[in-house]
Amino acid sequence: MENKQYISALDIGTSKVIALIGELIDDEIHIVGIGQAQSRGLKAGMVTNIDATAQAIKHAMSEAEHMADCKITNLTTGIAGNHIRSLNSQGVVKIKDGEVTQADIDRAKETAKAVNIPPDHQVLHTVVQEYIIDNQPGVREPIGMSGVRLDTRVHIITGAVTAMQNIQKCVQRCGLVVDDIMLQPLASASAVLTEDEKELGVCVVDIGGGTTDIAVYTNGAIRHTAVIPVAGDLITRDLAHALRTPSSSAEYIKVNYGVALANIEGLDDMVEVPSVGDRRSRQISRRVLASVIQPRVEEILELTLNELRRSGFPEEVLTSGIVLTGGASLLRGIVELAEDVFDLPVRIGVPPEMAGLSERVRNPRYSTVIGLLQAAKERNPRGQSAGVPNRRQPKPQPVIEEPEYENNRYDQHDEPKESLFVRIKDWINKTL
């Protein structure tokens, strides 16, 4: 059998698990396997049921392996959740022999990492922002430069030890090995941002199912990361409550007919809304759907804006504006709504074109897993051997359970803004 080389990535989300397999051909990624399963056992990005999460991972990986006709052993996966913390730090060392070497850089980074972190946390990433040699800032490749003093500025990201261990346990139960765990907003940013945007100042906002992930770049380097546990699954819940429809129907309506802005044109067409139990279905206009969805999307965007201001990155430093990605970024009207909230230019971030099955994943829903696949290639440029061809059929899709949400860091509400929500429910009741 031809010795092919593969890389693999796994996005373990609150609403879905996505597996990607890429074949490395002439140093390029060719996507050859895609698998997806409804996610259960997670809440706001954190594992709450290891068995259920492992079942979803096994289904997604089996589907991707069957499509790629190979057996994967190692992968890169992501992490998010309200436990994620980040800070900027600086380390200073004296340059030995008057010329910067790799040893000097390593010592400076270790000095910068000497910060207090909670005992139940561990460092997930230490990302270099810039080097300063003898008070000369903005140095990015210091090796070989002359000087006396080397400063290193870094962005440190930490996460709960147990959260990382639980992800590894879920993957290991599927007979797989985790090569690396990457913060999801960093993965999304690497997939959708341009170097010019990072240089001028930009914030990527990945609105997923359980979390909204934020990454801020200025002067070409990461400056701030955060995870907000308010995201697309709450939009689904709002629709289910307001329309009195099952959660599965609410999710379908959101994905296929959802609108984030109620005052745009062309929202008078009607959508059939199934009822709970044996009650007859109803016809609801898309404008009514928008009236339910818009308050929650506004809340997500306003929480993001508050996080940016709290962390010292107000709108004026984000010259390139906001890049929205993730499944909820596909809601019609969300760009216009975000431009109104942030008072900045906004675009939708889509993963780059790749060889193979690229068109299947050129969608904001796949931004995180594409970024993870790129990280897998950087970590292991030669990939892994294919092993034996995989002939297993994927197991039946696990049944999704509606998650519950709670949060102790952000002012998260289980219902949208009360007055509007009540008015919509009253209007719907009158139409019955």
Tab-separated table of C-alpha atoms in Angstrom:
chain	number	residue	atom	x	y	z
A	1	MET	CA	0.000	0.000	0.000
A	2	GLU	CA	1.229	3.493	-0.806
A	3	ASN	CA	2.578	5.210	2.305
A	4	LYS	CA	0.364	8.271	2.523
A	5	GLN	CA	0.767	10.888	5.226
A	6	TYR	CA	-2.184	12.367	7.107
A	7	ILE	CA	-3.069	14.964	9.710
A	8	SER	CA	-6.314	15.178	11.651
A	9	ALA	CA	-8.231	17.760	13.683
A	10	LEU	CA	-11.229	17.523	15.980
A	11	ASP	CA	-13.532	20.405	16.948
A	12	ILE	CA	-15.447	19.333	20.064
A	13	GLY	CA	-18.210	21.900	20.255
A	14	THR	CA	-21.271	22.250	22.437
A	15	SER	CA	-23.679	21.709	19.540
A	16	LYS	CA	-21.586	19.584	17.173
A	17	VAL	CA	-18.376	17.575	16.870
A	18	ILE	CA	-16.489	17.917	13.583
A	19	ALA	CA	-13.564	15.741	12.477
A	20	LEU	CA	-11.303	16.564	9.532
A	21	ILE	CA	-8.598	14.447	7.919
A	22	GLY	CA	-6.077	16.011	5.579
A	23	GLU	CA	-3.562	14.258	3.356
A	24	LEU	CA	-0.208	16.009	2.957
A	25	ILE	CA	0.798	16.162	-0.711
A	26	ASP	CA	3.760	18.337	-1.723
A	27	ASP	CA	3.525	20.165	1.614
A	28	GLU	CA	-0.118	21.102	0.974
A	29	ILE	CA	-3.223	19.981	2.840
A	30	HIS	CA	-5.727	18.013	0.771
A	31	ILE	CA	-8.932	17.486	2.743
A	32	VAL	CA	-9.950	13.856	2.252
A	33	GLY	CA	-12.229	13.104	5.205
A	34	ILE	CA	-15.046	14.979	6.939
A	35	GLY	CA	-17.155	13.696	9.811
A	36	GLN	CA	-19.783	15.343	11.950
A	37	ALA	CA	-21.980	14.339	14.870
A	38	GLN	CA	-24.479	16.088	17.063
A	39	SER	CA	-22.732	16.913	20.302
A	40	ARG	CA	-23.989	15.903	23.693
A	41	GLY	CA	-22.281	15.876	27.034
A	42	LEU	CA	-20.954	19.444	26.839
A	43	LYS	CA	-22.215	22.654	28.390
A	44	ALA	CA	-20.836	26.054	27.360
A	45	GLY	CA	-17.765	24.385	25.877
A	46	MET	CA	-16.953	22.149	28.861
A	47	VAL	CA	-17.339	18.379	29.101
A	48	THR	CA	-20.102	17.315	31.486
A	49	ASN	CA	-20.588	13.718	30.291
A	50	ILE	CA	-17.500	11.828	29.149
A	51	ASP	CA	-19.344	8.816	27.720
A	52	ALA	CA	-21.747	10.909	25.639
A	53	THR	CA	-18.944	13.122	24.351
A	54	ALA	CA	-16.811	10.093	23.470
A	55	GLN	CA	-19.704	8.612	21.485
A	56	ALA	CA	-20.033	11.793	19.428
A	57	ILE	CA	-16.268	11.888	18.819
A	58	LYS	CA	-16.249	8.237	17.777
A	59	HIS	CA	-19.066	8.807	15.296
A	60	ALA	CA	-17.459	11.901	13.731
A	61	MET	CA	-14.018	10.286	13.479
A	62	SER	CA	-15.419	7.043	12.078
A	63	GLU	CA	-17.294	8.976	9.401
A	64	ALA	CA	-14.167	10.940	8.438
A	65	GLU	CA	-11.989	7.805	8.404
A	66	HIS	CA	-14.476	5.961	6.237
A	67	MET	CA	-14.512	8.828	3.735
A	68	ALA	CA	-10.694	9.057	3.703
A	69	ASP	CA	-10.265	5.259	3.706
A	70	CYS	CA	-7.669	5.353	6.467
A	71	LYS	CA	-7.253	4.857	10.203
A	72	ILE	CA	-6.153	7.858	12.264
A	73	THR	CA	-4.227	7.478	15.520
A	74	ASN	CA	-3.277	11.054	16.500
A	75	LEU	CA	-5.069	14.389	16.280
A	76	THR	CA	-5.136	18.038	17.334
A	77	THR	CA	-8.197	19.297	19.168
A	78	GLY	CA	-9.461	22.565	20.625
A	79	ILE	CA	-10.698	23.893	23.934
A	80	ALA	CA	-12.936	26.743	25.082
A	81	GLY	CA	-15.075	27.485	28.122
A	82	ASN	CA	-15.522	30.077	30.825
A	83	HIS	CA	-12.461	28.722	32.656
A	84	ILE	CA	-10.076	30.182	30.045
A	85	ARG	CA	-7.972	33.112	31.272
A	86	SER	CA	-5.325	35.195	29.518
A	87	LEU	CA	-2.749	37.815	30.434
A	88	ASN	CA	0.196	39.653	28.913
A	89	SER	CA	3.622	39.355	30.511
A	90	GLN	CA	7.217	40.431	29.924
A	91	GLY	CA	10.572	38.804	30.619
A	92	VAL	CA	14.018	40.429	30.626
A	93	VAL	CA	17.459	38.787	30.373
A	94	LYS	CA	21.013	39.869	29.696
A	95	ILE	CA	22.248	38.834	26.247
A	96	LYS	CA	25.236	36.535	26.609
A	97	ASP	CA	28.224	37.231	24.338
A	98	GLY	CA	26.533	40.358	22.927
A	99	GLU	CA	24.578	38.493	20.216
A	100	VAL	CA	21.095	37.024	20.578
A	101	THR	CA	20.950	33.230	20.434
A	102	GLN	CA	18.100	30.759	20.780
A	103	ALA	CA	19.227	30.129	24.341
A	104	ASP	CA	18.734	33.828	25.161
A	105	ILE	CA	15.232	33.727	23.673
A	106	ASP	CA	14.350	30.613	25.661
A	107	ARG	CA	15.569	32.196	28.912
A	108	ALA	CA	13.582	35.374	28.240
A	109	LYS	CA	10.416	33.380	27.532
A	110	GLU	CA	10.852	31.363	30.722
A	111	THR	CA	11.247	34.593	32.674
A	112	ALA	CA	8.075	35.985	31.110
A	113	LYS	CA	6.190	32.818	32.057
A	114	ALA	CA	7.057	33.272	35.746
A	115	VAL	CA	3.625	34.623	36.703
A	116	ASN	CA	1.101	33.549	39.291
A	117	ILE	CA	-1.692	31.373	37.939
A	118	PRO	CA	-4.444	29.623	39.925
A	119	PRO	CA	-3.370	26.242	41.318
A	120	ASP	CA	-6.119	24.478	39.365
A	121	HIS	CA	-4.963	26.018	36.058
A	122	GLN	CA	-2.113	25.235	33.707
A	123	VAL	CA	-0.526	27.154	30.841
A	124	LEU	CA	-2.126	26.297	27.516
A	125	HIS	CA	-0.199	28.714	25.268
A	126	THR	CA	2.665	31.162	25.578
A	127	VAL	CA	2.603	33.241	22.398
A	128	VAL	CA	5.421	35.710	21.706
A	129	GLN	CA	4.141	39.164	20.798
A	130	GLU	CA	7.444	40.921	20.189
A	131	TYR	CA	11.063	41.220	21.276
A	132	ILE	CA	12.767	44.393	22.477
A	133	ILE	CA	16.553	44.704	22.180
A	134	ASP	CA	18.159	47.553	24.132
A	135	ASN	CA	14.820	49.428	24.191
A	136	GLN	CA	14.278	48.960	20.445
A	137	PRO	CA	10.708	47.593	20.156
A	138	GLY	CA	9.031	45.680	17.378
A	139	VAL	CA	11.741	43.054	16.800
A	140	ARG	CA	10.272	39.780	15.537
A	141	GLU	CA	13.370	37.784	14.534
A	142	PRO	CA	16.037	38.634	17.121
A	143	ILE	CA	18.512	35.794	16.518
A	144	GLY	CA	21.882	37.180	15.439
A	145	MET	CA	21.149	40.755	16.467
A	146	SER	CA	23.637	42.567	18.679
A	147	GLY	CA	22.659	43.945	22.054
A	148	VAL	CA	22.966	43.841	25.811
A	149	ARG	CA	19.377	43.417	27.032
A	150	LEU	CA	16.571	41.284	25.599
A	151	ASP	CA	12.936	41.870	26.568
A	152	THR	CA	10.271	39.383	25.505
A	153	ARG	CA	6.581	40.234	25.571
A	154	VAL	CA	4.228	37.254	25.568
A	155	HIS	CA	0.519	36.458	25.738
A	156	ILE	CA	-0.151	33.669	28.229
A	157	ILE	CA	-3.344	31.608	28.064
A	158	THR	CA	-4.319	29.276	30.893
A	159	GLY	CA	-7.137	26.799	31.354
A	160	ALA	CA	-8.516	24.533	34.043
A	161	VAL	CA	-6.473	21.352	34.430
A	162	THR	CA	-9.589	19.221	34.784
A	163	ALA	CA	-11.141	20.661	31.608
A	164	MET	CA	-8.083	19.637	29.582
A	165	GLN	CA	-7.932	16.226	31.242
A	166	ASN	CA	-11.593	15.563	30.455
A	167	ILE	CA	-11.077	16.368	26.771
A	168	GLN	CA	-8.131	13.981	26.664
A	169	LYS	CA	-10.167	11.259	28.384
A	170	CYS	CA	-12.964	11.588	25.831
A	171	VAL	CA	-10.529	11.263	22.932
A	172	GLN	CA	-8.579	8.422	24.550
A	173	ARG	CA	-11.791	6.411	25.017
A	174	CYS	CA	-12.018	6.392	21.225
A	175	GLY	CA	-8.543	4.847	20.940
A	176	LEU	CA	-6.965	8.120	19.791
A	177	VAL	CA	-4.031	10.200	21.028
A	178	VAL	CA	-4.199	13.976	21.531
A	179	ASP	CA	-1.057	15.548	20.091
A	180	ASP	CA	-2.035	19.089	21.032
A	181	ILE	CA	-4.883	21.097	22.574
A	182	MET	CA	-5.317	24.566	21.076
A	183	LEU	CA	-7.473	27.446	22.237
A	184	GLN	CA	-10.377	27.612	19.806
A	185	PRO	CA	-10.337	31.389	19.134
A	186	LEU	CA	-6.665	31.130	18.133
A	187	ALA	CA	-7.582	28.354	15.710
A	188	SER	CA	-10.460	30.355	14.239
A	189	ALA	CA	-8.284	33.451	13.897
A	190	SER	CA	-5.563	31.556	12.050
A	191	ALA	CA	-8.165	30.302	9.573
A	192	VAL	CA	-9.994	33.540	8.745
A	193	LEU	CA	-7.741	36.551	9.429
A	194	THR	CA	-5.259	38.120	7.026
A	195	GLU	CA	-1.819	39.337	8.058
A	196	ASP	CA	-2.804	42.901	7.160
A	197	GLU	CA	-5.799	42.724	9.496
A	198	LYS	CA	-3.619	41.449	12.339
A	199	GLU	CA	-1.152	44.261	11.713
A	200	LEU	CA	-3.716	47.071	11.666
A	201	GLY	CA	-5.835	45.762	14.540
A	202	VAL	CA	-8.736	43.327	14.375
A	203	CYS	CA	-11.026	41.254	16.574
A	204	VAL	CA	-12.319	37.864	15.470
A	205	VAL	CA	-15.632	36.880	17.077
A	206	ASP	CA	-16.489	33.188	16.665
A	207	ILE	CA	-20.134	32.662	17.656
A	208	GLY	CA	-20.530	28.933	18.105
A	209	GLY	CA	-23.170	26.844	19.813
A	210	GLY	CA	-22.109	27.072	23.464
A	211	THR	CA	-19.504	29.850	23.509
A	212	THR	CA	-18.551	33.057	21.761
A	213	ASP	CA	-14.764	33.106	21.336
A	214	ILE	CA	-12.796	36.348	21.006
A	215	ALA	CA	-9.236	37.027	19.826
A	216	VAL	CA	-7.734	40.511	19.424
A	217	TYR	CA	-4.676	41.245	17.266
A	218	THR	CA	-2.719	44.489	16.935
A	219	ASN	CA	0.696	45.117	15.394
A	220	GLY	CA	0.708	41.581	14.033
A	221	ALA	CA	0.433	39.805	17.396
A	222	ILE	CA	-2.232	38.359	19.660
A	223	ARG	CA	-3.105	40.773	22.473
A	224	HIS	CA	-6.234	39.418	24.124
A	225	THR	CA	-8.344	36.260	24.169
A	226	ALA	CA	-11.614	35.537	25.928
A	227	VAL	CA	-14.483	33.054	25.933
A	228	ILE	CA	-18.059	34.208	26.617
A	229	PRO	CA	-20.541	31.425	27.482
A	230	VAL	CA	-23.441	32.989	25.568
A	231	ALA	CA	-23.885	31.847	21.974
A	232	GLY	CA	-26.054	30.251	19.302
A	233	ASP	CA	-27.675	27.521	21.392
A	234	LEU	CA	-29.421	30.205	23.428
A	235	ILE	CA	-30.893	31.595	20.207
A	236	THR	CA	-32.311	28.130	19.567
A	237	ARG	CA	-33.725	28.014	23.078
A	238	ASP	CA	-35.313	31.442	22.668
A	239	LEU	CA	-37.038	30.290	19.485
A	240	ALA	CA	-38.222	27.064	21.102
A	241	HIS	CA	-39.756	28.954	24.021
A	242	ALA	CA	-41.249	31.832	22.040
A	243	LEU	CA	-42.687	29.671	19.250
A	244	ARG	CA	-43.609	26.714	21.483
A	245	THR	CA	-41.801	24.330	19.182
A	246	PRO	CA	-39.394	21.427	19.856
A	247	SER	CA	-35.715	22.324	20.141
A	248	SER	CA	-34.860	20.326	17.020
A	249	SER	CA	-37.427	22.322	15.032
A	250	ALA	CA	-36.166	25.588	16.521
A	251	GLU	CA	-32.612	24.721	15.443
A	252	TYR	CA	-33.782	23.906	11.914
A	253	ILE	CA	-35.733	27.168	11.689
A	254	LYS	CA	-32.766	29.165	12.993
A	255	VAL	CA	-30.310	27.644	10.518
A	256	ASN	CA	-32.566	27.837	7.467
A	257	TYR	CA	-34.707	30.928	8.072
A	258	GLY	CA	-33.036	32.834	10.909
A	259	VAL	CA	-32.631	36.613	10.656
A	260	ALA	CA	-30.705	38.789	13.118
A	261	LEU	CA	-32.221	42.152	12.166
A	262	ALA	CA	-35.971	42.736	12.180
A	263	ASN	CA	-36.110	45.968	10.163
A	264	ILE	CA	-34.628	44.758	6.866
A	265	GLU	CA	-36.617	44.199	3.703
A	266	GLY	CA	-38.053	40.917	2.468
A	267	LEU	CA	-39.124	39.299	5.738
A	268	ASP	CA	-42.825	38.887	5.001
A	269	ASP	CA	-42.585	35.307	3.708
A	270	MET	CA	-44.039	32.722	6.063
A	271	VAL	CA	-42.335	29.787	7.797
A	272	GLU	CA	-44.110	26.678	9.028
A	273	VAL	CA	-43.496	26.134	12.737
A	274	PRO	CA	-44.235	22.669	14.199
A	275	SER	CA	-46.018	22.637	17.540
A	276	VAL	CA	-45.327	20.530	20.605
A	277	GLY	CA	-47.304	17.303	20.866
A	278	ASP	CA	-50.148	16.693	18.438
A	279	ARG	CA	-51.108	20.348	18.025
A	280	ARG	CA	-51.276	21.658	14.487
A	281	SER	CA	-48.339	23.591	13.045
A	282	ARG	CA	-48.544	27.338	12.479
A	283	GLN	CA	-47.314	29.865	9.939
A	284	ILE	CA	-45.007	32.589	11.286
A	285	SER	CA	-43.379	35.382	9.283
A	286	ARG	CA	-39.606	35.686	9.198
A	287	ARG	CA	-39.993	39.154	10.696
A	288	VAL	CA	-41.438	37.569	13.832
A	289	LEU	CA	-38.486	35.161	13.900
A	290	ALA	CA	-36.141	38.133	13.655
A	291	SER	CA	-37.916	39.793	16.580
A	292	VAL	CA	-37.068	36.755	18.714
A	293	ILE	CA	-33.503	36.326	17.445
A	294	GLN	CA	-32.324	39.949	17.408
A	295	PRO	CA	-32.339	40.587	21.199
A	296	ARG	CA	-30.110	37.574	21.870
A	297	VAL	CA	-27.687	38.437	19.056
A	298	GLU	CA	-27.525	42.007	20.370
A	299	GLU	CA	-26.705	40.623	23.819
A	300	ILE	CA	-23.866	38.499	22.408
A	301	LEU	CA	-22.417	41.452	20.504
A	302	GLU	CA	-22.769	43.829	23.462
A	303	LEU	CA	-21.045	41.334	25.790
A	304	THR	CA	-18.230	41.160	23.247
A	305	LEU	CA	-17.974	44.956	23.109
A	306	ASN	CA	-17.914	45.157	26.913
A	307	GLU	CA	-15.156	42.528	27.030
A	308	LEU	CA	-13.067	44.514	24.548
A	309	ARG	CA	-13.447	47.730	26.528
A	310	ARG	CA	-12.803	45.983	29.852
A	311	SER	CA	-9.590	44.453	28.551
A	312	GLY	CA	-8.223	47.756	27.240
A	313	PHE	CA	-8.926	47.288	23.543
A	314	PRO	CA	-11.591	49.854	22.642
A	315	GLU	CA	-12.962	50.231	19.142
A	316	GLU	CA	-10.416	52.844	18.056
A	317	VAL	CA	-7.497	50.378	18.135
A	318	LEU	CA	-9.298	47.925	15.840
A	319	THR	CA	-8.619	49.653	12.534
A	320	SER	CA	-9.552	46.559	10.512
A	321	GLY	CA	-12.772	46.145	12.467
A	322	ILE	CA	-14.558	42.942	13.420
A	323	VAL	CA	-14.493	39.545	11.702
A	324	LEU	CA	-17.487	37.362	12.551
A	325	THR	CA	-17.297	33.613	12.081
A	326	GLY	CA	-18.921	30.464	13.447
A	327	GLY	CA	-22.375	29.113	12.670
A	328	ALA	CA	-24.339	32.091	14.000
A	329	SER	CA	-22.444	34.453	11.689
A	330	LEU	CA	-24.571	33.034	8.850
A	331	LEU	CA	-27.710	34.702	10.219
A	332	ARG	CA	-29.019	37.181	7.687
A	333	GLY	CA	-28.556	40.771	8.837
A	334	ILE	CA	-25.914	40.028	11.471
A	335	VAL	CA	-23.257	42.121	9.697
A	336	GLU	CA	-25.494	45.199	9.697
A	337	LEU	CA	-26.436	44.641	13.341
A	338	ALA	CA	-22.788	44.181	14.368
A	339	GLU	CA	-21.740	47.342	12.525
A	340	ASP	CA	-24.384	49.228	14.484
A	341	VAL	CA	-23.228	47.783	17.840
A	342	PHE	CA	-19.458	48.149	17.317
A	343	ASP	CA	-19.502	51.212	15.035
A	344	LEU	CA	-16.762	49.451	13.053
A	345	PRO	CA	-16.525	47.692	9.681
A	346	VAL	CA	-17.617	44.051	9.936
A	347	ARG	CA	-17.122	41.100	7.597
A	348	ILE	CA	-17.838	37.369	7.703
A	349	GLY	CA	-14.707	35.219	8.053
A	350	VAL	CA	-14.557	32.133	5.827
A	351	PRO	CA	-11.752	29.510	5.904
A	352	PRO	CA	-9.263	29.605	3.015
A	353	GLU	CA	-9.596	27.448	-0.056
A	354	MET	CA	-7.744	24.144	0.122
A	355	ALA	CA	-7.326	21.158	-2.151
A	356	GLY	CA	-9.550	18.112	-1.934
A	357	LEU	CA	-12.962	18.543	-0.328
A	358	SER	CA	-12.381	22.230	0.341
A	359	GLU	CA	-15.768	23.403	-0.928
A	360	ARG	CA	-17.442	21.246	1.717
A	361	VAL	CA	-15.764	23.205	4.501
A	362	ARG	CA	-15.501	26.735	3.064
A	363	ASN	CA	-18.091	27.832	5.568
A	364	PRO	CA	-17.845	29.828	8.826
A	365	ARG	CA	-19.054	26.751	10.726
A	366	TYR	CA	-15.728	25.067	9.932
A	367	SER	CA	-13.377	27.943	10.823
A	368	THR	CA	-12.210	26.405	14.092
A	369	VAL	CA	-11.561	22.900	12.762
A	370	ILE	CA	-9.709	24.275	9.712
A	371	GLY	CA	-7.490	26.308	12.044
A	372	LEU	CA	-6.864	23.191	14.126
A	373	LEU	CA	-5.928	21.256	10.986
A	374	GLN	CA	-3.453	23.982	10.013
A	375	ALA	CA	-1.976	23.812	13.523
A	376	ALA	CA	-1.649	20.031	13.199
A	377	LYS	CA	0.399	20.521	10.037
A	378	GLU	CA	2.650	23.106	11.706
A	379	ARG	CA	3.231	20.767	14.628
A	380	ASN	CA	3.892	17.720	12.461
A	381	PRO	CA	4.808	18.815	8.899
A	382	ARG	CA	5.354	15.198	7.805
A	383	GLY	CA	2.007	13.962	9.108
A	384	GLN	CA	1.327	10.395	10.269
A	385	SER	CA	1.249	7.174	8.325
A	386	ALA	CA	-2.137	5.985	7.169
A	387	GLY	CA	-2.043	2.690	9.018
A	388	VAL	CA	-4.479	0.233	7.488
A	389	PRO	CA	-7.447	1.229	5.364
A	390	ASN	CA	-10.506	1.791	7.496
A	391	ARG	CA	-13.577	-0.115	6.337
A	392	ARG	CA	-15.783	0.541	9.340
A	393	GLN	CA	-19.160	2.102	8.736
A	394	PRO	CA	-19.967	5.005	11.058
A	395	LYS	CA	-22.207	4.182	13.971
A	396	PRO	CA	-25.725	5.640	14.175
A	397	GLN	CA	-25.901	9.347	14.978
A	398	PRO	CA	-26.241	9.997	18.711
A	399	VAL	CA	-29.439	11.711	19.805
A	400	ILE	CA	-28.937	15.301	20.903
A	401	GLU	CA	-30.120	16.377	24.336
A	402	GLU	CA	-31.030	19.972	25.011
A	403	PRO	CA	-28.305	21.404	27.261
A	404	GLU	CA	-28.816	23.676	30.224
A	405	TYR	CA	-26.789	26.813	30.698
A	406	GLU	CA	-25.418	28.666	33.660
A	407	ASN	CA	-22.670	31.205	34.086
A	408	ASN	CA	-21.005	33.057	36.928
A	409	ARG	CA	-18.866	35.535	35.039
A	410	TYR	CA	-21.192	37.265	32.605
A	411	ASP	CA	-24.717	38.525	33.129
A	412	GLN	CA	-26.318	35.758	31.092
A	413	HIS	CA	-30.093	35.554	30.866
A	414	ASP	CA	-32.078	32.420	30.128
A	415	GLU	CA	-34.669	34.511	28.291
A	416	PRO	CA	-34.287	37.394	25.858
A	417	LYS	CA	-35.202	40.920	26.851
A	418	GLU	CA	-38.405	40.389	28.800
A	419	SER	CA	-40.772	43.002	27.402
A	420	LEU	CA	-40.131	42.101	23.760
A	421	PHE	CA	-40.227	38.382	24.517
A	422	VAL	CA	-43.608	38.677	26.243
A	423	ARG	CA	-45.044	40.783	23.428
A	424	ILE	CA	-43.986	38.201	20.834
A	425	LYS	CA	-45.486	35.319	22.808
A	426	ASP	CA	-48.734	37.253	23.252
A	427	TRP	CA	-48.852	37.957	19.512
A	428	ILE	CA	-48.278	34.294	18.686
A	429	ASN	CA	-50.954	33.186	21.142
A	430	LYS	CA	-53.479	35.431	19.411
A	431	THR	CA	-52.731	33.735	16.084
A	432	LEU	CA	-53.511	30.252	17.403
